[in-house]
């Protein structure tokens, strides 16, 4: 039988992102967290995809601000990024998309980018304007825990959750340190490597998530390489949230925002159909369904 | 002005990952464990006399060190300055200073039990030096190289392949060194458990800039002793070309404490700093974060990395080592720039004057000396790092000068 995870009081109080994920978890389901590249294929289409994603049952949205050197991203997001930059997308342009989205939907948004565009914009200025535009979180792929106390503190000072990443290579002792300055949720990279759709998930995923869960109270979302409804369901069975990026970009490339929305609705259905019995899953080590 | 473009302050000063405010470790979480492991392995190796002994014996017997310090008298006449001494890194095995670092890092990879090596390369010199070290130690070797550079440096591509390395052309972004580095980092993030990334310059996240500097500082240690032997005094100035800045950092480092010695880094001005088509990060960039470190960086008004340009593939990089940024801001080193045309001129001049064909990268430093040598001479002897030989550039220069394809 499904045993819903009880929200941890320590993690839920003020963060709209944590609250949205826990609200979904309370219903015995995992949160869906799609990634949308600002300006891909153009400004309005990326706004449409945000709206479609919210309507398809996304609980939190990641809005990517393109950077010229996306060294944590695979070919799909690299291409989307370059296309967006060639189309003239900027930091201010992405905030503008967010502002318009926020006037129409309440779904929490995490701004997802690399450090340099934000650093150049001015970290404190960026955080302030992002919060005003309607962001709840900030994820900087190249600002790991402990890299720069000043920059890391800026998000919290400006009222944004700093979304922290954990990798399979993160040592168990480091996990609490990574979580400490973070908020919203912890983003677990389901395998070493760059972003991109993949056909297999790590066997050890459930056990790895258990190791994290034992050390932190934030919700744990899993991303990097989730490309099909079956995979999303497999991850939903063991994690608090499922991040989907490159596969959504692919769907968008093929059929626009409408196709993106349909793809997410499929993921939503598959995820909601899978029972979440986290203790049993962890004990058995079973992580992937057939297919 | 963006107030936050200013670099972080006080706490950074004590940070072993930094040089002043510059450097650091701005990388995806996946790499933190590997950087910790590398730092620990490097610290441990530093305490191990056997490591030093093996490194030094390879530098002597395999690389051919110490390389000579050569007084270039005809260059002195042409520059109207003297004495001028060339530190002959071009005489090293594989023809450049790059091998000092790849031997050191390959030894570290062996200590860490990592048998797969990746590297980025611009001109191909670091790729060749990495392929060489991998052949020597029987390590698997993959070299990422911008597709544009694969064309510009066909000879070096073939040299790498001869030694068993796989060269992967990189077609993303600007198709040059910056993008080759992105791709190498992506490979490392993916294969970090069995792979060591031999970065070719004093760039990247800590501990790379310090470690590469340490391996390269053999250049300056030898040159300092050789200069004292030849002249009975220290040089008045030390001149080296700067792309990422490893030969410059290697020759500067042992002189940093010698206050009277001017340290002059020569960046690539490409078609002119004012045209925007150049690689002069320290002269025309702003502090920014690329490839794991905070340093001077060519970037546009929105914080996107600006494409670099130089006739020499090895200088064609929008960033620079963080320690150079620190030396610049601290006023300890001066950074100037020389354009494509002057560098090509110097390529010919040194060939004619001394029978030494310099690498196009090195030619930038020669060009600076030809123009400004007379201003440096009153300070004392001039020491120039002849970082590499120009054989690899011959076909490229012939093409530029309308001599058609000779390779």
mmCIF file of N, CA and C in Angstrom, chain B residues 232-310:
data_model
loop_
_atom_site.group_PDB
_atom_site.id
_atom_site.type_symbol
_atom_site.label_atom_id
_atom_site.label_comp_id
_atom_site.label_asym_id
_atom_site.label_seq_id
_atom_site.Cartn_x
_atom_site.Cartn_y
_atom_site.Cartn_z
ATOM 1 N N UNK B 232 75.638 37.091 -13.619
ATOM 2 C CA UNK B 232 75.942 37.459 -12.246
ATOM 3 C C UNK B 232 74.878 38.347 -11.626
ATOM 4 N N UNK B 233 73.740 38.446 -12.249
ATOM 5 C CA UNK B 233 72.654 39.249 -11.675
ATOM 6 C C UNK B 233 71.318 38.740 -12.214
ATOM 7 N N UNK B 234 70.270 39.223 -11.584
ATOM 8 C CA UNK B 234 68.934 38.832 -12.030
ATOM 9 C C UNK B 234 68.566 39.631 -13.279
ATOM 10 N N UNK B 235 67.605 39.122 -14.049
ATOM 11 C CA UNK B 235 67.144 39.909 -15.196
ATOM 12 C C UNK B 235 66.441 41.172 -14.712
ATOM 13 N N UNK B 236 66.446 42.193 -15.589
ATOM 14 C CA UNK B 236 65.672 43.394 -15.282
ATOM 15 C C UNK B 236 64.211 43.167 -15.598
ATOM 16 N N UNK B 237 63.970 42.333 -16.612
ATOM 17 C CA UNK B 237 62.586 42.049 -16.979
ATOM 18 C C UNK B 237 62.461 40.636 -17.526
ATOM 19 N N UNK B 238 61.278 40.081 -17.317
ATOM 20 C CA UNK B 238 60.956 38.740 -17.814
ATOM 21 C C UNK B 238 59.717 38.895 -18.691
ATOM 22 N N UNK B 239 59.811 38.394 -19.926
ATOM 23 C CA UNK B 239 58.739 38.592 -20.891
ATOM 24 C C UNK B 239 58.234 37.237 -21.381
ATOM 25 N N UNK B 240 56.916 37.072 -21.420
ATOM 26 C CA UNK B 240 56.344 35.807 -21.901
ATOM 27 C C UNK B 240 54.965 36.069 -22.490
ATOM 28 N N UNK B 241 54.562 35.235 -23.437
ATOM 29 C CA UNK B 241 53.217 35.360 -23.992
ATOM 30 C C UNK B 241 52.195 34.769 -23.023
ATOM 31 N N UNK B 242 50.967 35.273 -23.093
ATOM 32 C CA UNK B 242 49.908 34.819 -22.189
ATOM 33 C C UNK B 242 48.632 34.512 -22.965
ATOM 34 N N UNK B 243 48.231 33.247 -22.925
ATOM 35 C CA UNK B 243 46.896 32.873 -23.403
ATOM 36 C C UNK B 243 46.137 32.497 -22.144
ATOM 37 N N UNK B 244 46.219 31.212 -21.759
ATOM 38 C CA UNK B 244 45.824 30.812 -20.411
ATOM 39 C C UNK B 244 46.903 31.273 -19.446
ATOM 40 N N UNK B 245 48.158 31.197 -19.935
ATOM 41 C CA UNK B 245 49.256 31.781 -19.188
ATOM 42 C C UNK B 245 50.179 30.813 -18.473
ATOM 43 N N UNK B 246 50.326 29.569 -18.978
ATOM 44 C CA UNK B 246 51.134 28.622 -18.204
ATOM 45 C C UNK B 246 52.634 28.822 -18.380
ATOM 46 N N UNK B 247 53.082 29.173 -19.591
ATOM 47 C CA UNK B 247 54.532 29.395 -19.697
ATOM 48 C C UNK B 247 54.912 30.663 -18.948
ATOM 49 N N UNK B 248 54.031 31.662 -19.019
ATOM 50 C CA UNK B 248 54.309 32.914 -18.310
ATOM 51 C C UNK B 248 54.341 32.687 -16.801
ATOM 52 N N UNK B 249 53.333 31.963 -16.290
ATOM 53 C CA UNK B 249 53.298 31.719 -14.844
ATOM 54 C C UNK B 249 54.505 30.900 -14.420
ATOM 55 N N UNK B 250 54.893 29.946 -15.287
ATOM 56 C CA UNK B 250 56.040 29.096 -14.966
ATOM 57 C C UNK B 250 57.336 29.871 -14.886
ATOM 58 N N UNK B 251 57.509 30.829 -15.787
ATOM 59 C CA UNK B 251 58.772 31.589 -15.733
ATOM 60 C C UNK B 251 58.678 32.743 -14.729
ATOM 61 N N UNK B 252 57.465 33.309 -14.529
ATOM 62 C CA UNK B 252 57.314 34.422 -13.572
ATOM 63 C C UNK B 252 57.505 33.952 -12.122
ATOM 64 N N UNK B 253 56.931 32.787 -11.820
ATOM 65 C CA UNK B 253 56.739 32.417 -10.409
ATOM 66 C C UNK B 253 57.999 32.546 -9.548
ATOM 67 N N UNK B 254 59.133 32.005 -9.983
ATOM 68 C CA UNK B 254 60.320 32.117 -9.130
ATOM 69 C C UNK B 254 60.873 33.544 -9.025
ATOM 70 N N UNK B 255 60.337 34.463 -9.828
ATOM 71 C CA UNK B 255 60.803 35.859 -9.765
ATOM 72 C C UNK B 255 59.825 36.783 -9.033
ATOM 73 N N UNK B 256 58.674 36.252 -8.653
ATOM 74 C CA UNK B 256 57.644 37.119 -8.057
ATOM 75 C C UNK B 256 58.185 37.824 -6.805
ATOM 76 N N UNK B 257 59.017 37.109 -6.043
ATOM 77 C CA UNK B 257 59.583 37.699 -4.832
ATOM 78 C C UNK B 257 60.749 38.641 -5.091
ATOM 79 N N UNK B 258 61.257 38.669 -6.314
ATOM 80 C CA UNK B 258 62.380 39.557 -6.656
ATOM 81 C C UNK B 258 61.817 40.896 -7.115
ATOM 82 N N UNK B 259 61.707 41.819 -6.161
ATOM 83 C CA UNK B 259 60.934 43.029 -6.449
ATOM 84 C C UNK B 259 61.421 43.845 -7.631
ATOM 85 N N UNK B 260 62.720 43.821 -7.877
ATOM 86 C CA UNK B 260 63.253 44.644 -8.958
ATOM 87 C C UNK B 260 63.008 44.076 -10.352
ATOM 88 N N UNK B 261 62.527 42.855 -10.423
ATOM 89 C CA UNK B 261 62.363 42.211 -11.732
ATOM 90 C C UNK B 261 60.973 42.502 -12.285
ATOM 91 N N UNK B 262 60.921 43.159 -13.449
ATOM 92 C CA UNK B 262 59.623 43.422 -14.081
ATOM 93 C C UNK B 262 59.107 42.151 -14.734
ATOM 94 N N UNK B 263 57.849 41.891 -14.545
ATOM 95 C CA UNK B 263 57.215 40.731 -15.170
ATOM 96 C C UNK B 263 56.226 41.259 -16.205
ATOM 97 N N UNK B 264 56.419 40.850 -17.460
ATOM 98 C CA UNK B 264 55.595 41.406 -18.537
ATOM 99 C C UNK B 264 54.940 40.274 -19.328
ATOM 100 N N UNK B 265 53.627 40.225 -19.270
ATOM 101 C CA UNK B 265 52.870 39.218 -20.018
ATOM 102 C C UNK B 265 52.322 39.844 -21.296
ATOM 103 N N UNK B 266 52.464 39.122 -22.403
ATOM 104 C CA UNK B 266 52.030 39.650 -23.694
ATOM 105 C C UNK B 266 50.822 38.853 -24.184
ATOM 106 N N UNK B 267 49.681 39.530 -24.236
ATOM 107 C CA UNK B 267 48.462 38.885 -24.719
ATOM 108 C C UNK B 267 48.312 39.103 -26.221
ATOM 109 N N UNK B 268 47.363 38.374 -26.807
ATOM 110 C CA UNK B 268 47.118 38.484 -28.241
ATOM 111 C C UNK B 268 46.072 39.561 -28.504
ATOM 112 N N UNK B 269 46.480 40.599 -29.243
ATOM 113 C CA UNK B 269 45.532 41.663 -29.593
ATOM 114 C C UNK B 269 44.775 41.339 -30.880
ATOM 115 N N UNK B 270 45.068 40.191 -31.483
ATOM 116 C CA UNK B 270 44.329 39.775 -32.672
ATOM 117 C C UNK B 270 44.340 40.842 -33.741
ATOM 118 N N UNK B 271 43.159 41.243 -34.166
ATOM 119 C CA UNK B 271 43.060 42.292 -35.189
ATOM 120 C C UNK B 271 43.072 43.684 -34.564
ATOM 121 N N UNK B 272 43.296 43.740 -33.259
ATOM 122 C CA UNK B 272 43.333 45.023 -32.553
ATOM 123 C C UNK B 272 42.321 45.005 -31.422
ATOM 124 N N UNK B 273 42.765 45.411 -30.213
ATOM 125 C CA UNK B 273 41.866 45.378 -29.058
ATOM 126 C C UNK B 273 40.619 46.217 -29.330
ATOM 127 N N UNK B 274 40.799 47.323 -30.098
ATOM 128 C CA UNK B 274 39.671 48.221 -30.362
ATOM 129 C C UNK B 274 38.640 47.590 -31.311
ATOM 130 N N UNK B 275 39.047 46.563 -32.086
ATOM 131 C CA UNK B 275 38.104 45.937 -33.021
ATOM 132 C C UNK B 275 37.184 44.934 -32.328
ATOM 133 N N UNK B 276 37.538 44.544 -31.107
ATOM 134 C CA UNK B 276 36.763 43.507 -30.431
ATOM 135 C C UNK B 276 37.180 42.105 -30.853
ATOM 136 N N UNK B 277 38.011 41.980 -31.872
ATOM 137 C CA UNK B 277 38.472 40.650 -32.299
ATOM 138 C C UNK B 277 39.890 40.408 -31.771
ATOM 139 N N UNK B 278 39.957 39.951 -30.517
ATOM 140 C CA UNK B 278 41.252 39.777 -29.857
ATOM 141 C C UNK B 278 41.112 38.749 -28.745
ATOM 142 N N UNK B 279 42.206 38.495 -28.041
ATOM 143 C CA UNK B 279 42.182 37.551 -26.917
ATOM 144 C C UNK B 279 42.794 38.178 -25.672
ATOM 145 N N UNK B 280 42.711 39.484 -25.560
ATOM 146 C CA UNK B 280 43.409 40.192 -24.483
ATOM 147 C C UNK B 280 42.525 40.323 -23.243
ATOM 148 N N UNK B 281 42.340 39.201 -22.530
ATOM 149 C CA UNK B 281 41.442 39.184 -21.373
ATOM 150 C C UNK B 281 41.860 40.167 -20.291
ATOM 151 N N UNK B 282 43.175 40.217 -20.012
ATOM 152 C CA UNK B 282 43.638 41.055 -18.909
ATOM 153 C C UNK B 282 43.616 42.529 -19.280
ATOM 154 N N UNK B 283 43.783 42.807 -20.560
ATOM 155 C CA UNK B 283 43.799 44.209 -20.998
ATOM 156 C C UNK B 283 42.383 44.733 -21.194
ATOM 157 N N UNK B 284 41.467 43.877 -21.663
ATOM 158 C CA UNK B 284 40.159 44.390 -22.072
ATOM 159 C C UNK B 284 38.975 43.628 -21.480
ATOM 160 N N UNK B 285 39.223 42.640 -20.622
ATOM 161 C CA UNK B 285 38.122 41.871 -20.040
ATOM 162 C C UNK B 285 37.694 42.409 -18.687
ATOM 163 N N UNK B 286 36.716 41.731 -18.102
ATOM 164 C CA UNK B 286 36.255 42.048 -16.745
ATOM 165 C C UNK B 286 36.242 40.753 -15.950
ATOM 166 N N UNK B 287 36.340 40.831 -14.623
ATOM 167 C CA UNK B 287 36.282 39.589 -13.848
ATOM 168 C C UNK B 287 34.981 38.827 -14.113
ATOM 169 N N UNK B 288 35.121 37.535 -14.323
ATOM 170 C CA UNK B 288 33.963 36.698 -14.584
ATOM 171 C C UNK B 288 34.315 35.241 -14.317
ATOM 172 N N UNK B 289 33.326 34.384 -14.459
ATOM 173 C CA UNK B 289 33.535 32.973 -14.133
ATOM 174 C C UNK B 289 33.398 32.116 -15.376
ATOM 175 N N UNK B 290 34.476 31.421 -15.725
ATOM 176 C CA UNK B 290 34.441 30.454 -16.820
ATOM 177 C C UNK B 290 35.378 29.302 -16.463
ATOM 178 N N UNK B 291 34.951 28.097 -16.786
ATOM 179 C CA UNK B 291 35.779 26.911 -16.574
ATOM 180 C C UNK B 291 36.274 26.809 -15.131
ATOM 181 N N UNK B 292 35.401 27.139 -14.203
ATOM 182 C CA UNK B 292 35.692 26.824 -12.812
ATOM 183 C C UNK B 292 36.403 27.883 -12.001
ATOM 184 N N UNK B 293 36.784 28.992 -12.621
ATOM 185 C CA UNK B 293 37.539 29.990 -11.857
ATOM 186 C C UNK B 293 37.035 31.398 -12.137
ATOM 187 N N UNK B 294 37.217 32.254 -11.134
ATOM 188 C CA UNK B 294 36.970 33.687 -11.301
ATOM 189 C C UNK B 294 38.266 34.321 -11.783
ATOM 190 N N UNK B 295 38.192 34.984 -12.941
ATOM 191 C CA UNK B 295 39.380 35.611 -13.494
ATOM 192 C C UNK B 295 38.942 36.638 -14.524
ATOM 193 N N UNK B 296 39.896 37.373 -15.077
ATOM 194 C CA UNK B 296 39.505 38.298 -16.147
ATOM 195 C C UNK B 296 38.982 37.486 -17.324
ATOM 196 N N UNK B 297 37.931 38.017 -17.946
ATOM 197 C CA UNK B 297 37.218 37.245 -18.956
ATOM 198 C C UNK B 297 36.648 38.192 -20.008
ATOM 199 N N UNK B 298 36.750 37.785 -21.265
ATOM 200 C CA UNK B 298 36.103 38.553 -22.331
ATOM 201 C C UNK B 298 34.620 38.201 -22.317
ATOM 202 N N UNK B 299 33.778 39.204 -22.164
ATOM 203 C CA UNK B 299 32.351 38.939 -22.090
ATOM 204 C C UNK B 299 31.575 40.140 -22.615
ATOM 205 N N UNK B 300 30.336 39.866 -23.013
ATOM 206 C CA UNK B 300 29.531 40.964 -23.549
ATOM 207 C C UNK B 300 28.727 41.631 -22.428
ATOM 208 N N UNK B 301 27.845 42.534 -22.810
ATOM 209 C CA UNK B 301 27.102 43.315 -21.821
ATOM 210 C C UNK B 301 26.120 42.489 -21.010
ATOM 211 N N UNK B 302 25.865 41.248 -21.452
ATOM 212 C CA UNK B 302 24.910 40.407 -20.733
ATOM 213 C C UNK B 302 25.594 39.245 -20.017
ATOM 214 N N UNK B 303 26.932 39.333 -19.887
ATOM 215 C CA UNK B 303 27.638 38.264 -19.187
ATOM 216 C C UNK B 303 27.798 36.993 -20.001
ATOM 217 N N UNK B 304 27.596 37.085 -21.310
ATOM 218 C CA UNK B 304 27.894 35.945 -22.172
ATOM 219 C C UNK B 304 29.365 36.034 -22.558
ATOM 220 N N UNK B 305 30.026 34.878 -22.613
ATOM 221 C CA UNK B 305 31.444 34.876 -22.939
ATOM 222 C C UNK B 305 31.621 35.296 -24.395
ATOM 223 N N UNK B 306 32.512 36.254 -24.618
ATOM 224 C CA UNK B 306 32.715 36.764 -25.978
ATOM 225 C C UNK B 306 33.742 35.892 -26.690
ATOM 226 N N UNK B 307 33.545 35.642 -27.973
ATOM 227 C CA UNK B 307 34.522 34.832 -28.704
ATOM 228 C C UNK B 307 35.869 35.547 -28.743
ATOM 229 N N UNK B 308 36.928 34.775 -28.537
ATOM 230 C CA UNK B 308 38.271 35.338 -28.624
ATOM 231 C C UNK B 308 38.747 35.210 -30.060
ATOM 232 N N UNK B 309 39.764 35.985 -30.392
ATOM 233 C CA UNK B 309 40.390 35.813 -31.698
ATOM 234 C C UNK B 309 41.890 36.005 -31.605
ATOM 235 N N UNK B 310 42.616 35.107 -32.252
ATOM 236 C CA UNK B 310 44.043 35.320 -32.456
ATOM 237 C C UNK B 310 44.494 34.449 -33.613
#
